[in-house]
XYZ file of C-alpha atoms in Angstrom:
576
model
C -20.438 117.708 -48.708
C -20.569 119.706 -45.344
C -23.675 119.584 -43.138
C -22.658 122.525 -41.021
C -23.743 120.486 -38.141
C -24.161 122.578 -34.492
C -21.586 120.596 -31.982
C -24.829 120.909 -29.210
C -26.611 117.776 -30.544
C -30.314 117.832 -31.085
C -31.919 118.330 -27.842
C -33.842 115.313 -28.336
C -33.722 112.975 -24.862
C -35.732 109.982 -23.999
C -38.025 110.563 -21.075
C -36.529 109.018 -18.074
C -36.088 109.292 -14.551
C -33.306 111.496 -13.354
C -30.158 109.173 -12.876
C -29.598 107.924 -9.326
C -26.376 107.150 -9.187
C -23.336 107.254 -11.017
C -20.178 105.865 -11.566
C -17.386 107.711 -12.870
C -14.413 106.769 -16.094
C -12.442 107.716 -18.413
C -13.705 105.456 -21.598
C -17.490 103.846 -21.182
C -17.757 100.714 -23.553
C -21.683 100.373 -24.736
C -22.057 96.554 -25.707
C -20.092 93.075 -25.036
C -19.560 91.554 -28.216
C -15.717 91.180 -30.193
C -16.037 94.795 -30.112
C -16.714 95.661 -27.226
C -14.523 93.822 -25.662
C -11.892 94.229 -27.154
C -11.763 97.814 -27.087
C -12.465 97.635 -23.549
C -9.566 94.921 -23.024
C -7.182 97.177 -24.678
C -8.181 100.567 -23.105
C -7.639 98.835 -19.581
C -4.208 97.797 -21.021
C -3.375 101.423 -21.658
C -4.278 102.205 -18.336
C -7.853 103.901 -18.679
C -10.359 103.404 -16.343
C -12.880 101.259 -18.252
C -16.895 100.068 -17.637
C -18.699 98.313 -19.917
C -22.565 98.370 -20.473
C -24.177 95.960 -21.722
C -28.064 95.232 -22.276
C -28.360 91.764 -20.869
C -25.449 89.179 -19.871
C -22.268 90.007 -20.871
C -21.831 87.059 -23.652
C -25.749 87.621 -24.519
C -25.240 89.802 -27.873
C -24.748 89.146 -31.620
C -21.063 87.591 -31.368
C -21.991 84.718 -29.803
C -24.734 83.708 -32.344
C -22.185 83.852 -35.406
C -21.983 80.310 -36.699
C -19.475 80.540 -39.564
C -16.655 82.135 -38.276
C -14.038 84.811 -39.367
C -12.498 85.652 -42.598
C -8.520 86.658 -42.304
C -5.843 85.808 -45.379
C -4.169 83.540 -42.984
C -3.861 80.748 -45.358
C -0.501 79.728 -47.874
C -1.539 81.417 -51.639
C -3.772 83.836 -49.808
C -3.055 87.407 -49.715
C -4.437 90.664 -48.504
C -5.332 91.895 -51.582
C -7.124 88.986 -52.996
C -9.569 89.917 -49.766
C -9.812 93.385 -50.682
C -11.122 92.453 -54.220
C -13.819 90.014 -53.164
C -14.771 92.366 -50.189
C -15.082 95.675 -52.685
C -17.083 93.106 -55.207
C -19.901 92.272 -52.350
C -19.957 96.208 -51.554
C -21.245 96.740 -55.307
C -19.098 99.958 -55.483
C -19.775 101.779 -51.822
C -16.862 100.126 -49.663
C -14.691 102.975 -48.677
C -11.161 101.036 -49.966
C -8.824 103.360 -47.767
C -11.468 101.411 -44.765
C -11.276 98.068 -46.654
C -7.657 97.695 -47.070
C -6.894 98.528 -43.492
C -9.478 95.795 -42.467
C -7.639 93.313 -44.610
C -4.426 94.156 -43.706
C -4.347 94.674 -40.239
C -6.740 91.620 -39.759
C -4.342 88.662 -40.202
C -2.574 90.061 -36.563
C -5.955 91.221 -35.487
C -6.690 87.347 -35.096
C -3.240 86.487 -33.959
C -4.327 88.968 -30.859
C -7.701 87.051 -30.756
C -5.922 84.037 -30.249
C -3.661 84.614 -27.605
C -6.406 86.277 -25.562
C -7.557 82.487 -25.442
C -9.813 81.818 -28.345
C -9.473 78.374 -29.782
C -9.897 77.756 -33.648
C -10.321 74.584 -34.956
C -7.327 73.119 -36.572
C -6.130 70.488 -38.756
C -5.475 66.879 -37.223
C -2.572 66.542 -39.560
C -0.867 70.226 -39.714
C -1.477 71.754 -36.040
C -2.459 74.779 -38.717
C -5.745 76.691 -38.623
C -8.338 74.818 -40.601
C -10.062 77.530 -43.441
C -13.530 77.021 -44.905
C -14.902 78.985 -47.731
C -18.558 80.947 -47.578
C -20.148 83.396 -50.421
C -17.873 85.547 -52.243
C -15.075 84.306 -51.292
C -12.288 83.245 -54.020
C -10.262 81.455 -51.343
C -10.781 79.105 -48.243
C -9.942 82.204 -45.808
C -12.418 81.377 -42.655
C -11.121 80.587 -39.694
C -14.087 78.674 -37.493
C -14.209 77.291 -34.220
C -16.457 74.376 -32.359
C -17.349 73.370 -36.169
C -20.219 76.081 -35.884
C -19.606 78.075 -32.774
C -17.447 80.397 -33.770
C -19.262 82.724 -32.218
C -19.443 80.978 -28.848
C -15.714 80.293 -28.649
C -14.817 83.951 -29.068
C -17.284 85.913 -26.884
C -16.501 82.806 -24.107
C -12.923 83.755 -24.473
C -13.132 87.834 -24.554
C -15.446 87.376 -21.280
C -12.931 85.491 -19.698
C -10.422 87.820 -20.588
C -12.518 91.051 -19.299
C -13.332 88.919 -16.001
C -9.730 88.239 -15.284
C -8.931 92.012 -16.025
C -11.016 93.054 -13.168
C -13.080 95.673 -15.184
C -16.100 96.924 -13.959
C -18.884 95.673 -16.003
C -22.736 96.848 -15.281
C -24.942 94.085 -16.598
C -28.920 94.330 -17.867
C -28.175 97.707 -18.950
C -30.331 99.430 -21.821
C -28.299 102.438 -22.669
C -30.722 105.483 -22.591
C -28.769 108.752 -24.200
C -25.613 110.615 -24.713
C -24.564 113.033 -22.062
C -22.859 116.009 -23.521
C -21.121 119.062 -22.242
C -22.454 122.750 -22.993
C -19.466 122.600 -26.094
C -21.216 119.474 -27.022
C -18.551 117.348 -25.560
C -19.453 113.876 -24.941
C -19.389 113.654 -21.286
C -20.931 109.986 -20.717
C -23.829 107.821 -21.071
C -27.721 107.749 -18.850
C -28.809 104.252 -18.618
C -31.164 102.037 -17.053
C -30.726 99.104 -15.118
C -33.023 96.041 -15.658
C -33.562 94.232 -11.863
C -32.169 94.162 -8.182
C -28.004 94.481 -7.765
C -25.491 97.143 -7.333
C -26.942 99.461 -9.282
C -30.690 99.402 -9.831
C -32.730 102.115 -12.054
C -32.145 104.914 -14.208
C -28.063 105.619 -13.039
C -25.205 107.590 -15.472
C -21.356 107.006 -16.257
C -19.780 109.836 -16.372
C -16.702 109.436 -18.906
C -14.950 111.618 -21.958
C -14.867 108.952 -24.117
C -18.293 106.624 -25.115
C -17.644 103.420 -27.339
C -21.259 101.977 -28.862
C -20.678 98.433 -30.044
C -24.511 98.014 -29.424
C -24.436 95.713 -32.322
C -27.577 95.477 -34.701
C -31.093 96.505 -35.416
C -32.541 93.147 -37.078
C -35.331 93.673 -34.622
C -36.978 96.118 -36.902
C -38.232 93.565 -38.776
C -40.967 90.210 -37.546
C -38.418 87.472 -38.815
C -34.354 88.259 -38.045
C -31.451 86.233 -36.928
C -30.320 88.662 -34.496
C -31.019 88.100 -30.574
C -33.959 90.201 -28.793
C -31.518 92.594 -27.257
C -30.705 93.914 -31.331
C -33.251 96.884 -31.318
C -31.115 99.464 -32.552
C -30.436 101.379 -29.460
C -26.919 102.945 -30.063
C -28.088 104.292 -33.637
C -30.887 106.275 -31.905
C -28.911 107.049 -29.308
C -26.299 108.153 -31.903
C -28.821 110.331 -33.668
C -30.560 112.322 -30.658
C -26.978 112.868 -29.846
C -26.472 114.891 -33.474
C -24.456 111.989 -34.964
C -25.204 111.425 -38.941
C -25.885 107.653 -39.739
C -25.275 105.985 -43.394
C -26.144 103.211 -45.295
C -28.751 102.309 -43.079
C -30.744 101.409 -46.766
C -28.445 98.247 -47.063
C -29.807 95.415 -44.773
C -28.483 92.221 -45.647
C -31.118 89.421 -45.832
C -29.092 85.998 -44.561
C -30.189 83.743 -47.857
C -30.150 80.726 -45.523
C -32.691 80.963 -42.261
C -34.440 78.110 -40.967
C -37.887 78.374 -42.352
C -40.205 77.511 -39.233
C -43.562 79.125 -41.004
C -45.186 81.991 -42.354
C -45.942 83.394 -39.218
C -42.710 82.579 -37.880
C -41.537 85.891 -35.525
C -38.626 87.034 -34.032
C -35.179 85.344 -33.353
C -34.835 82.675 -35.963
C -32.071 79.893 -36.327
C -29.726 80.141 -38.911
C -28.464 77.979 -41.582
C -24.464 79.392 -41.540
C -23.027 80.059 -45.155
C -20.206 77.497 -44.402
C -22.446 74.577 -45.243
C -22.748 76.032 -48.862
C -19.391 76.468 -48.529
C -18.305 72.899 -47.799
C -21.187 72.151 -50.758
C -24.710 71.742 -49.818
C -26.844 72.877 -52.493
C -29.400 75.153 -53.089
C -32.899 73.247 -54.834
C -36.299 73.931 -54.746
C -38.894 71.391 -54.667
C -38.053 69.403 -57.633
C -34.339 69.447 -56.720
C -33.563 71.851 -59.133
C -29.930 73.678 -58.860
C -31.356 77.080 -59.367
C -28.422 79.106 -58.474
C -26.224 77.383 -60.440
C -26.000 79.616 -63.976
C -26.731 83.029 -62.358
C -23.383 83.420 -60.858
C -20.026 82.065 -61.628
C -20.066 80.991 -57.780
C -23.689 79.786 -57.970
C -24.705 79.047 -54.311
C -21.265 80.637 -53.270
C -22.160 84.610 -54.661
C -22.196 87.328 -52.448
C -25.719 87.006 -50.194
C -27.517 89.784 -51.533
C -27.447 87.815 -54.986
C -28.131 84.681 -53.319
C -30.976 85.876 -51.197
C -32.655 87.296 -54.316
C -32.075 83.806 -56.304
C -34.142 82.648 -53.565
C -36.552 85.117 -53.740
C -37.165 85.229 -57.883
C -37.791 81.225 -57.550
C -40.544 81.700 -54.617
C -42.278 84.101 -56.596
C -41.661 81.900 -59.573
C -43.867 78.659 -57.714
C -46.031 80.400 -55.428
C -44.149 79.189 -52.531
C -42.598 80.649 -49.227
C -39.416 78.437 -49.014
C -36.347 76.912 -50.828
C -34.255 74.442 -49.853
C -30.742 73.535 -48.839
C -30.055 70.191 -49.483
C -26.607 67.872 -47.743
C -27.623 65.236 -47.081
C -24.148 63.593 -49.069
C -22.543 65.096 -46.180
C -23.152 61.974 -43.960
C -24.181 61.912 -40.730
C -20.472 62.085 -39.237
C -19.665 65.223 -41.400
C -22.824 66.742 -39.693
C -21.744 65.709 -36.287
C -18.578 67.101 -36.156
C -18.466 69.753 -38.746
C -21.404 71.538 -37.758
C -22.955 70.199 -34.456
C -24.928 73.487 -33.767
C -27.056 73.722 -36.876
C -27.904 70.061 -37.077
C -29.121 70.604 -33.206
C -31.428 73.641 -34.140
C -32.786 71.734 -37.297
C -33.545 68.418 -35.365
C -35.014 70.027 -32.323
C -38.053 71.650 -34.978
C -38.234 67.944 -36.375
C -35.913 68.569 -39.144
C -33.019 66.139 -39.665
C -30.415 67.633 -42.358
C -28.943 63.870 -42.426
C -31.872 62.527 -44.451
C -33.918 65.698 -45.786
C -33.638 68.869 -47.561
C -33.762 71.903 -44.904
C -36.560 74.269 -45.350
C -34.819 77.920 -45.771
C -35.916 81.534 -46.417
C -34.064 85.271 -46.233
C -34.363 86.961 -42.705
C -32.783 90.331 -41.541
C -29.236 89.256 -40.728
C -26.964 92.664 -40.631
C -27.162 96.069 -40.934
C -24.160 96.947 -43.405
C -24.492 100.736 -42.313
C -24.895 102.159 -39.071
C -23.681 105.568 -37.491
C -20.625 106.803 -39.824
C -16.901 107.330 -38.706
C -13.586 108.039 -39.691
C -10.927 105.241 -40.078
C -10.144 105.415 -35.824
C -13.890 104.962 -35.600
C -14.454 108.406 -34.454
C -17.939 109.765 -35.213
C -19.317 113.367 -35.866
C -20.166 113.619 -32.241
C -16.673 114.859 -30.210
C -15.658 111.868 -27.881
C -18.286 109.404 -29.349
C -16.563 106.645 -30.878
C -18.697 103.875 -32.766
C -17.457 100.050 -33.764
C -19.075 96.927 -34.750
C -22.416 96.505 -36.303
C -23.977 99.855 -35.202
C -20.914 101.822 -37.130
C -20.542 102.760 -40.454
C -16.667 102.083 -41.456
C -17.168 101.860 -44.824
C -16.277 98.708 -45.065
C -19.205 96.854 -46.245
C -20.261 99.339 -48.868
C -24.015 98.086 -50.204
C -23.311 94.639 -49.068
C -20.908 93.040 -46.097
C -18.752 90.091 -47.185
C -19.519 86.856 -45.174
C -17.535 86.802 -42.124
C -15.995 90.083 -42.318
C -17.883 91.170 -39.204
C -16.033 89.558 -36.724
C -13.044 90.715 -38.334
C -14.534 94.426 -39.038
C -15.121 94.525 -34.885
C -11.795 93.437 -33.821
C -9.801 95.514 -36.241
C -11.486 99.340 -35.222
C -11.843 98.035 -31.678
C -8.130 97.809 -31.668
C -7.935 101.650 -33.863
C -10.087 103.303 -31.738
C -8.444 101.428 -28.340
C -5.334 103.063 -30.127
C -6.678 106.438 -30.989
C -7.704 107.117 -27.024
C -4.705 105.728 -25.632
C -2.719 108.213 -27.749
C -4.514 110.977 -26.103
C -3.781 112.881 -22.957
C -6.401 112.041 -19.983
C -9.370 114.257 -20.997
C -11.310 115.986 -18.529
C -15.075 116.317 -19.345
C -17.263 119.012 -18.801
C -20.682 117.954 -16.431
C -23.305 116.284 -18.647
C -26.266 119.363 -19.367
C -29.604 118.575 -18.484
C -31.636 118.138 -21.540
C -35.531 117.833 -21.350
C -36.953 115.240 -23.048
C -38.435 116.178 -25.851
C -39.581 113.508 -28.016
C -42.540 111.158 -27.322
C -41.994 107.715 -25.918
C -44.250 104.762 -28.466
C -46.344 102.401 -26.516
C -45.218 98.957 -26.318
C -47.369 97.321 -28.271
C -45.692 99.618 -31.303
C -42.782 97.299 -31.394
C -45.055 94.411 -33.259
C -47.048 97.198 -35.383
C -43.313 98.349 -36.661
C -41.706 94.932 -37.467
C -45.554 94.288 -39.348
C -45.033 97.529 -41.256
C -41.061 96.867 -41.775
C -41.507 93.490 -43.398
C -44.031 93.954 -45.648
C -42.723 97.823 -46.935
C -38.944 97.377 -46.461
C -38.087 93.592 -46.545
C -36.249 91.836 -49.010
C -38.406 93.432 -52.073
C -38.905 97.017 -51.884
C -40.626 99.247 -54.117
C -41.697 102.861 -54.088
C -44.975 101.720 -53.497
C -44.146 99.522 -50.776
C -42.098 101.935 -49.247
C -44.563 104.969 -48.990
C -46.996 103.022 -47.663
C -44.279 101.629 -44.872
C -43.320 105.229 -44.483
C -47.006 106.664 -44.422
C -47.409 103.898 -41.602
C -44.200 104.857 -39.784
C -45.143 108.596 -39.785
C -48.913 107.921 -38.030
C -47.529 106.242 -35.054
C -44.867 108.931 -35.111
C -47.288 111.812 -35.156
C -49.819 109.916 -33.235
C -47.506 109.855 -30.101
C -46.039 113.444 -30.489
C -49.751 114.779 -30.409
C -50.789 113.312 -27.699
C -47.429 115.119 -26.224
C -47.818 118.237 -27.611
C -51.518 117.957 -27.058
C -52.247 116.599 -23.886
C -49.076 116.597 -22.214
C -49.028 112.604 -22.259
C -46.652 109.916 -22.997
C -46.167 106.123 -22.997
C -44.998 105.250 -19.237
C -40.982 104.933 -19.610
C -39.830 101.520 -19.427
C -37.684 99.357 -21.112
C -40.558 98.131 -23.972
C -41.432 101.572 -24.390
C -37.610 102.501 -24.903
C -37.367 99.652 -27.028
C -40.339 100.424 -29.272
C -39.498 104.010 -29.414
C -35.280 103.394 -31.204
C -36.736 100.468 -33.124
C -39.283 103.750 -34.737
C -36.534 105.876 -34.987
C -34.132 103.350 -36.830
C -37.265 102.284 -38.932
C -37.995 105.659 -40.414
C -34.198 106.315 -41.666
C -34.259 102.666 -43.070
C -37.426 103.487 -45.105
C -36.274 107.275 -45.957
C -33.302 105.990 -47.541
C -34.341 103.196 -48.952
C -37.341 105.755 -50.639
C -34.089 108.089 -51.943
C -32.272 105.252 -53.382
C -33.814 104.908 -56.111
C -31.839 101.931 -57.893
C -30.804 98.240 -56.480
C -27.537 97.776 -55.451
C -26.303 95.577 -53.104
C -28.943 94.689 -50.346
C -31.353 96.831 -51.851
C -33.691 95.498 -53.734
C -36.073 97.787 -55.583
C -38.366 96.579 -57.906
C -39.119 99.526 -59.506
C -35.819 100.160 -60.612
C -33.789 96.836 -60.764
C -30.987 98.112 -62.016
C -27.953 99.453 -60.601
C -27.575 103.059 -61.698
C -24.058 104.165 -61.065
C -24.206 107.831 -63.096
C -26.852 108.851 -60.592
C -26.206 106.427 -56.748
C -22.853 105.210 -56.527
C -23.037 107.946 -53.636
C -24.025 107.451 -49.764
C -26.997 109.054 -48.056
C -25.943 110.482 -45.051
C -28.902 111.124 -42.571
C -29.197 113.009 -39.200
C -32.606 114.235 -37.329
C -33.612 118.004 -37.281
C -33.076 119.878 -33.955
C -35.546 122.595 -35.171
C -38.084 120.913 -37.903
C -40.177 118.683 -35.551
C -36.993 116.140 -35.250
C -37.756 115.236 -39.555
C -34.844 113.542 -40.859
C -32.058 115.546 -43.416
C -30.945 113.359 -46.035
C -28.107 114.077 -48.049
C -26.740 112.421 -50.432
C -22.764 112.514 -50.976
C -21.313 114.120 -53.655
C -19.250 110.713 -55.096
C -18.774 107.158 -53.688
C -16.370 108.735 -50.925
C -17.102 109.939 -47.447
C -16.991 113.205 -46.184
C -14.469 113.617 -43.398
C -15.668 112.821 -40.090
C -15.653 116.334 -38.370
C -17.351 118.522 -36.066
C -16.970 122.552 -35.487
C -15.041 122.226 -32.141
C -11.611 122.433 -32.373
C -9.720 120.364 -34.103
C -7.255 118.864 -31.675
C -10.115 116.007 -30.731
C -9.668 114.855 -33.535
C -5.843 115.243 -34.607
């Protein structure tokens, strides 16, 4: 499969104030998680002038909220390959296995690095080795953890440290705006806008050859998600005005295990890590009923999309809105030490996990596609490189392993760090003026999308469901580009109204893929068709927006399970 794609982009901006100021570099890193750090820590190494951007503080994204910690065959009987299987099992015949085997095999040394940057993993009292739990889908205790639960924590504390004593410019409260490219289509930096009073203050650009987005996730789409506030989706809209293709954007994995705290619960909610199944808590509903146990060999240790469904069947089942994970035979010490972060979330909403069952549900937890690259995480834009949650590796396939996202962020940071340092100092071509073009939603859109998202797109999908999400989607779309088109008028730009306006544009290639996809695989869930249909979908939809059919979305799907190459009709020395 070819698209034929036009190097230029789409023409498609953001409306924005022009930038004020500007610094100038040779790589720009967009987000401050493992993967963005890391790629910025070792493109300083190589001696390229580095910034990084990042949306709020720099140890404010996704990494730092990851609880169970990082899966590496690091332990004695453990092997690379054994990973490989159980990760190409969860990906229910997508994962790319050229993508998967280099994530397993480079990872072991990949956390080796982590370590001597300064991270600290918890290890045994007897040994001195690295202590390994065990979480879904996982044949072997391969998860390296740290604080008990804060893996997370330990890791972003110790990659900020690390950037801090590097001396690299970072430009905090930063919501990344567009792509600049050159008249070839070159990328030739990033426009962004800074949130409050400092050194830089407003709409400003960074000029720079070579733009990393490690923006992260897009759980924000949806009312209830265990992602932070910042998680709106920005670099895969940015990614798309820009002419990148995105893929897999169908498969959303739905964490089995969230803190239930309501009905109406919204936004950022806690999460109940897969390492307490994995050091055996149970699964029950009401009556204390097993109900995973049967279903899968590993009953409450399957992958998570066949967890999260369990759940699911067995609420619809009793008419009710919550299961339960029950450990209390942990003990209250086990708690305490084990998992000190979890048991302070559940007491401080009046749950204690010492003497009760915890209330859970499924909540948008990670977006298994993102915008697609090859294996140095190059995209289909020239001098756009992608890594992290927003990319699509082809790793994950229809459904990411538990705890190979860590992993999956340090191991391309490190390929694309690599892949630029390789390369002769680029000179860039000035970043074109582009008008923008496409409408701005009001603010008040972002709660009218997550309301359309979770009732059309959630966990249960259906063709119903979904044209009613997409005939929902397509109003507030039209609604805003007429009053453009019309009248000349758009929402006041602002960071809400930037917000609102990726977290439309992600939404409608979520639903128009997950309309396509006509089977359930994975993450995706459709009712309609519950079975997995390999003769007709064990094939990627690769999406981009129009530049010339009022910015509609193309989706194509793939001719077999593998990806096209990643290329681009420049010349081919960018990407030799």
């Amino acid at each position: 499969m070819s698209t034929g794609r036009s190097a230029a982009g789409t023409g498609i901006r953001l409306h924005a104030p022009a930038p004020g100021w500007s610094l100038d570099a040779d790589v720009v890193v967009v987000g401050s998680g493992v993967a963005g750090l890391t790629v910025a820590l070792r493109c300083a190494a190589a001696g390229r002038r580095t910034v990084v951007v990042t949306k709020a503080r720099l140890d404010d994204g996704s990494t730092r909220w990851a609880q169970g910690g990082i899966a590496a065959a690091l332990g004695d009987g453990d092997t690379p390959e054994q990973h490989l299987d159980d990760t190409l099992v969860a990906g229910a015949g997508l994962c790319d296995e050229a993508a998967v085997r280099l994530l397993v095999t480079e990872g072991p040394g990949a956390v080796r690095r982590l370590i001597s940057t300064g991270a600290v993993f918890d290890t045994s009292a007897e040994t001195g080795e690295i202590e390994l739990t065990r979480e879904g889908g996982h044949h072997r205790r391969r998860i390296a953890h740290a604080g008990g639960d804060a893996t997370g924590a330990e890791i972003s504390r110790a990659l900020v440290e690390a950037v801090q004593d590097a001396g690299i410019e970072t430009v905090e409260n930063a919501l990344v705006l567009d792509l600049l490219q050159d008249a070839e289509g070159r990328t030739a930096g990033v426009t962004l806008h800074v949130m409050g009073e400092g050194q830089h203050d407003g709409v400003g650009a960074v000029h720079a050859p070579a733009v990393i987005l490690a923006t992260g996730g897009m759980g924000q789409v949806f009312s209830a998600t265990t992602n932070p506030p910042v998680s709106t989706g920005d670099g895969v809209a940015l990614a798309l005005r820009a002419g990148a293709e995105v893929s897999d954007l169908e498969f959303v994995q739905f964490h089995p295990t969230v803190l239930f705290l309501g009905a109406d619960a919204e936004g950022q909610q806690p999460l109940v890590s897969e390492a307490v199944r994995g050091e055996g808590a149970h699964l029950v509903d009401a009556d204390g009923v097993r109900f995973m146990v049967g279903q899968h060999e590993l009953a409450e240790l399957a992958p998570r999309d066949i967890v999260a469904k369990g759940i699911m069947r067995r609420m619809q089942e009793q008419g009710t809105r919550h299961m339960y994970l029950d450990a209390r035979h942990f003990g209250a010490e086990m708690w305490e030490q084990r998992f000190p972060t979890i048991l302070a979330a559940c007491r401080s909403h009046g749950i204690d996990p010492v003497t009760e069952p915890i209330p859970v549900a499924p909540a948008a937890h990670y977006a298994s596609g993102g915008v697609r690259t090859d294996l140095h995480g190059r995209t289909t834009v020239p001098g756009l490189y992608a890594c992290g949650e927003v990319a699509c590796t082809g790793v994950h396939g229809a459904n990411r392993l538990a705890s190979n996202s860590l992993l999956e962020g340090l191991v391309f940071a490190e390929r694309i760090a690599d892949d630029i340092a390789r390369r002769p100092l680029a000179g860039y071509g000035p970043g074109i003026p582009v008008p923008a073009t496409g409408p701005l939603q009001p603010a008040e859109a972002r709660y009218e999308i997550q309301r359309i998202m979770t009732d059309g797109a959630g966990v249960l999908r259906s063709a119903e469901s979904l044209a009613t999400a997409a005939a929902a989607l397509e109003d507030l779309y039209a609604a805003a580009l007429n009053n453009l088109e019309a009248h000349g008028k758009t929402a006041e730009p602002g960071v809400d109204t930037w917000e609102a306006t990726n977290l439309l544009c992600v939404a409608r290639v979520l639903v128009a893929a997950g309309r396509r996809r006509e089977e359930t695989r994975g993450c995706h869930w459709r009712e309609d068709h519950p079975d997995r249909d390999d003769a007709h979908w064990r094939r990627h939809l690769v999406v981009r927006l129009s530049a010339t059919e009022k910015r509609a979305l193309v989706v194509t799907p793939t001719d077999s399970a593998d990806f096209p190459p990643v290329s681009h009709p420049l010349s081919q020395e960018q990407q030799a």
